[in-house]
């Protein structure tokens, strides 16, 4: 293989890795945003700090909603960074990026956020407990999170070697 071809392949591999990481970061931020919007604000099952500040008092509720708002902004920033990395990777390659590996990576990112949330926010830090069930929900959500990660890995793995993918 010539030096130019080898350099081109390394660049393509580097761009593909960046796109995969960016998609995972996007999935992480997107999952956090969906979590806060759906579970915290619409369904009001819990809030970010409801394990520390009670939702039953006005001051506690205001504190929780403020924390949910800041968390939402943080998740938008994280998702935006991930989307930006994917966009830049797409701009740096001659070939269009393969959709299925990137989608698989994004789904893995979704599951990683959910697993992080259940392990760190619920179990280790005790920031909040979904449905105010004292942690009874956590093992189930950890299993669902692992299934989401597995689904993303499956999407990624089954895309390898198909016509719509670049070698990653």
mmCIF file of C-alpha atoms in Angstrom:
data_model
loop_
_atom_site.group_PDB
_atom_site.id
_atom_site.type_symbol
_atom_site.label_atom_id
_atom_site.label_comp_id
_atom_site.label_asym_id
_atom_site.label_seq_id
_atom_site.Cartn_x
_atom_site.Cartn_y
_atom_site.Cartn_z
ATOM 1 C CA UNK A 1 0.000 0.000 0.000
ATOM 2 C CA UNK A 2 1.382 3.411 -0.911
ATOM 3 C CA UNK A 3 2.017 6.111 1.675
ATOM 4 C CA UNK A 4 -0.820 8.242 0.267
ATOM 5 C CA UNK A 5 -3.285 5.335 0.380
ATOM 6 C CA UNK A 6 -2.160 4.393 3.897
ATOM 7 C CA UNK A 7 -2.529 8.017 5.046
ATOM 8 C CA UNK A 8 -5.990 8.199 3.441
ATOM 9 C CA UNK A 9 -7.050 4.981 5.220
ATOM 10 C CA UNK A 10 -5.785 6.279 8.592
ATOM 11 C CA UNK A 11 -7.692 9.533 8.052
ATOM 12 C CA UNK A 12 -10.864 7.606 7.174
ATOM 13 C CA UNK A 13 -10.476 5.376 10.254
ATOM 14 C CA UNK A 14 -9.846 8.418 12.463
ATOM 15 C CA UNK A 15 -12.896 10.218 11.052
ATOM 16 C CA UNK A 16 -15.024 7.098 11.557
ATOM 17 C CA UNK A 17 -13.886 6.736 15.174
ATOM 18 C CA UNK A 18 -14.612 10.396 15.825
ATOM 19 C CA UNK A 19 -18.066 10.029 14.307
ATOM 20 C CA UNK A 20 -18.786 6.959 16.449
ATOM 21 C CA UNK A 21 -17.649 8.712 19.631
ATOM 22 C CA UNK A 22 -19.625 11.824 18.684
ATOM 23 C CA UNK A 23 -22.740 9.732 18.068
ATOM 24 C CA UNK A 24 -22.331 8.059 21.462
ATOM 25 C CA UNK A 25 -21.943 11.442 23.165
ATOM 26 C CA UNK A 26 -25.023 12.697 21.300
ATOM 27 C CA UNK A 27 -27.002 9.638 22.430
ATOM 28 C CA UNK A 28 -25.903 10.195 26.048
ATOM 29 C CA UNK A 29 -27.046 13.841 26.027
ATOM 30 C CA UNK A 30 -30.239 13.073 24.128
ATOM 31 C CA UNK A 31 -31.190 10.359 26.631
ATOM 32 C CA UNK A 32 -30.579 12.724 29.553
ATOM 33 C CA UNK A 33 -32.737 15.352 27.894
ATOM 34 C CA UNK A 34 -35.580 12.897 27.261
ATOM 35 C CA UNK A 35 -35.270 11.668 30.872
ATOM 36 C CA UNK A 36 -35.588 15.146 32.363
ATOM 37 C CA UNK A 37 -38.345 16.279 30.006
ATOM 38 C CA UNK A 38 -40.493 13.166 30.232
ATOM 39 C CA UNK A 39 -39.891 11.742 33.720
ATOM 40 C CA UNK A 40 -39.084 14.924 35.639
ATOM 41 C CA UNK A 41 -41.219 17.611 34.020
ATOM 42 C CA UNK A 42 -44.134 15.957 32.200
ATOM 43 C CA UNK A 43 -44.842 12.853 34.315
ATOM 44 C CA UNK A 44 -43.292 14.411 37.467
ATOM 45 C CA UNK A 45 -42.280 11.016 38.847
ATOM 46 C CA UNK A 46 -39.245 12.601 40.454
ATOM 47 C CA UNK A 47 -36.880 15.517 40.012
ATOM 48 C CA UNK A 48 -33.106 15.686 39.835
ATOM 49 C CA UNK A 49 -32.653 16.462 43.532
ATOM 50 C CA UNK A 50 -35.887 15.048 44.985
ATOM 51 C CA UNK A 51 -33.866 12.669 47.164
ATOM 52 C CA UNK A 52 -32.356 15.729 48.863
ATOM 53 C CA UNK A 53 -35.039 18.433 48.573
ATOM 54 C CA UNK A 54 -38.639 17.280 49.069
ATOM 55 C CA UNK A 55 -41.080 17.903 46.232
ATOM 56 C CA UNK A 56 -43.853 18.411 48.789
ATOM 57 C CA UNK A 57 -42.753 21.944 49.757
ATOM 58 C CA UNK A 58 -42.731 24.994 47.528
ATOM 59 C CA UNK A 59 -39.055 25.699 48.242
ATOM 60 C CA UNK A 60 -38.156 22.057 47.563
ATOM 61 C CA UNK A 61 -40.152 21.953 44.346
ATOM 62 C CA UNK A 62 -38.635 25.218 43.115
ATOM 63 C CA UNK A 63 -35.130 23.940 43.887
ATOM 64 C CA UNK A 64 -35.838 20.695 42.053
ATOM 65 C CA UNK A 65 -37.275 22.433 38.992
ATOM 66 C CA UNK A 66 -34.291 24.805 38.877
ATOM 67 C CA UNK A 67 -31.921 21.814 39.047
ATOM 68 C CA UNK A 68 -33.928 20.088 36.288
ATOM 69 C CA UNK A 69 -33.565 23.210 34.155
ATOM 70 C CA UNK A 70 -29.796 23.389 34.619
ATOM 71 C CA UNK A 71 -29.555 19.672 33.941
ATOM 72 C CA UNK A 72 -31.555 20.154 30.717
ATOM 73 C CA UNK A 73 -29.157 22.855 29.558
ATOM 74 C CA UNK A 74 -26.223 20.568 30.340
ATOM 75 C CA UNK A 75 -27.738 17.720 28.338
ATOM 76 C CA UNK A 76 -28.419 20.043 25.388
ATOM 77 C CA UNK A 77 -24.749 21.104 25.474
ATOM 78 C CA UNK A 78 -23.563 17.473 25.625
ATOM 79 C CA UNK A 79 -25.871 16.413 22.773
ATOM 80 C CA UNK A 80 -24.767 19.458 20.773
ATOM 81 C CA UNK A 81 -21.099 18.609 21.255
ATOM 82 C CA UNK A 82 -21.750 15.057 20.079
ATOM 83 C CA UNK A 83 -23.713 16.254 17.051
ATOM 84 C CA UNK A 84 -20.921 18.722 16.262
ATOM 85 C CA UNK A 85 -18.295 15.989 16.358
ATOM 86 C CA UNK A 86 -20.369 13.853 13.973
ATOM 87 C CA UNK A 87 -20.924 16.843 11.686
ATOM 88 C CA UNK A 88 -17.196 17.656 11.596
ATOM 89 C CA UNK A 89 -16.356 14.016 10.906
ATOM 90 C CA UNK A 90 -18.830 14.011 8.016
ATOM 91 C CA UNK A 91 -17.258 17.169 6.604
ATOM 92 C CA UNK A 92 -13.743 15.671 6.760
ATOM 93 C CA UNK A 93 -14.407 12.565 4.714
ATOM 94 C CA UNK A 94 -14.890 12.060 0.998
ATOM 95 C CA UNK A 95 -17.327 9.207 1.524
ATOM 96 C CA UNK A 96 -20.606 9.661 3.389
ATOM 97 C CA UNK A 97 -20.453 8.265 6.892
ATOM 98 C CA UNK A 98 -22.180 4.938 7.381
ATOM 99 C CA UNK A 99 -25.535 5.395 9.085
ATOM 100 C CA UNK A 100 -25.969 2.078 10.897
ATOM 101 C CA UNK A 101 -22.732 2.104 12.915
ATOM 102 C CA UNK A 102 -23.383 5.705 13.902
ATOM 103 C CA UNK A 103 -26.982 4.872 14.870
ATOM 104 C CA UNK A 104 -25.719 1.901 16.893
ATOM 105 C CA UNK A 105 -23.233 4.126 18.679
ATOM 106 C CA UNK A 106 -25.973 6.660 19.462
ATOM 107 C CA UNK A 107 -28.179 3.904 20.905
ATOM 108 C CA UNK A 108 -25.255 2.707 23.037
ATOM 109 C CA UNK A 109 -24.922 6.303 24.299
ATOM 110 C CA UNK A 110 -28.626 6.299 25.204
ATOM 111 C CA UNK A 111 -28.182 3.171 27.281
ATOM 112 C CA UNK A 112 -24.967 4.402 28.879
ATOM 113 C CA UNK A 113 -26.757 7.508 30.175
ATOM 114 C CA UNK A 114 -29.548 5.374 31.611
ATOM 115 C CA UNK A 115 -27.060 3.016 33.273
ATOM 116 C CA UNK A 116 -25.076 5.984 34.633
ATOM 117 C CA UNK A 117 -28.302 7.492 35.981
ATOM 118 C CA UNK A 118 -29.382 4.345 37.810
ATOM 119 C CA UNK A 119 -25.946 3.496 39.216
ATOM 120 C CA UNK A 120 -24.572 6.956 40.052
ATOM 121 C CA UNK A 121 -27.584 9.265 40.521
ATOM 122 C CA UNK A 122 -29.946 6.735 42.106
ATOM 123 C CA UNK A 123 -27.760 4.212 43.922
ATOM 124 C CA UNK A 124 -24.462 5.929 44.778
ATOM 125 C CA UNK A 125 -25.471 9.565 45.260
ATOM 126 C CA UNK A 126 -29.135 9.082 46.162
ATOM 127 C CA UNK A 127 -30.106 12.241 44.267
ATOM 128 C CA UNK A 128 -33.534 10.863 43.441
ATOM 129 C CA UNK A 129 -35.543 7.660 43.247
ATOM 130 C CA UNK A 130 -37.963 7.165 40.350
ATOM 131 C CA UNK A 131 -41.597 6.751 41.349
ATOM 132 C CA UNK A 132 -40.609 7.376 44.990
ATOM 133 C CA UNK A 133 -40.200 3.627 45.405
ATOM 134 C CA UNK A 134 -37.005 3.748 47.486
ATOM 135 C CA UNK A 135 -34.839 2.116 44.848
ATOM 136 C CA UNK A 136 -37.148 -0.824 44.006
ATOM 137 C CA UNK A 137 -37.246 0.431 40.418
ATOM 138 C CA UNK A 138 -33.444 0.533 40.032
ATOM 139 C CA UNK A 139 -32.641 -3.138 39.249
ATOM 140 C CA UNK A 140 -35.308 -3.160 36.537
ATOM 141 C CA UNK A 141 -34.004 0.038 34.991
ATOM 142 C CA UNK A 142 -30.423 -1.251 35.108
ATOM 143 C CA UNK A 143 -31.545 -4.312 33.120
ATOM 144 C CA UNK A 144 -33.403 -2.112 30.612
ATOM 145 C CA UNK A 145 -30.292 0.081 30.293
ATOM 146 C CA UNK A 146 -28.113 -2.948 29.580
ATOM 147 C CA UNK A 147 -30.644 -4.141 26.977
ATOM 148 C CA UNK A 148 -30.501 -0.719 25.286
ATOM 149 C CA UNK A 149 -26.691 -0.884 25.241
ATOM 150 C CA UNK A 150 -26.912 -4.417 23.826
ATOM 151 C CA UNK A 151 -29.335 -3.258 21.126
ATOM 152 C CA UNK A 152 -26.949 -0.470 20.134
ATOM 153 C CA UNK A 153 -24.025 -2.893 20.028
ATOM 154 C CA UNK A 154 -26.120 -5.248 17.899
ATOM 155 C CA UNK A 155 -26.998 -2.461 15.449
ATOM 156 C CA UNK A 156 -23.333 -1.491 15.261
ATOM 157 C CA UNK A 157 -22.035 -5.049 14.884
ATOM 158 C CA UNK A 158 -24.572 -6.103 12.264
ATOM 159 C CA UNK A 159 -23.678 -3.033 10.222
ATOM 160 C CA UNK A 160 -20.029 -4.067 9.940
ATOM 161 C CA UNK A 161 -19.353 -5.508 6.512
ATOM 162 C CA UNK A 162 -22.671 -4.489 4.949
ATOM 163 C CA UNK A 163 -22.897 -2.349 1.850
ATOM 164 C CA UNK A 164 -24.014 0.816 3.660
ATOM 165 C CA UNK A 165 -21.003 1.021 5.988
ATOM 166 C CA UNK A 166 -17.486 2.231 5.790
ATOM 167 C CA UNK A 167 -14.988 0.015 7.535
ATOM 168 C CA UNK A 168 -14.580 1.263 11.116
#
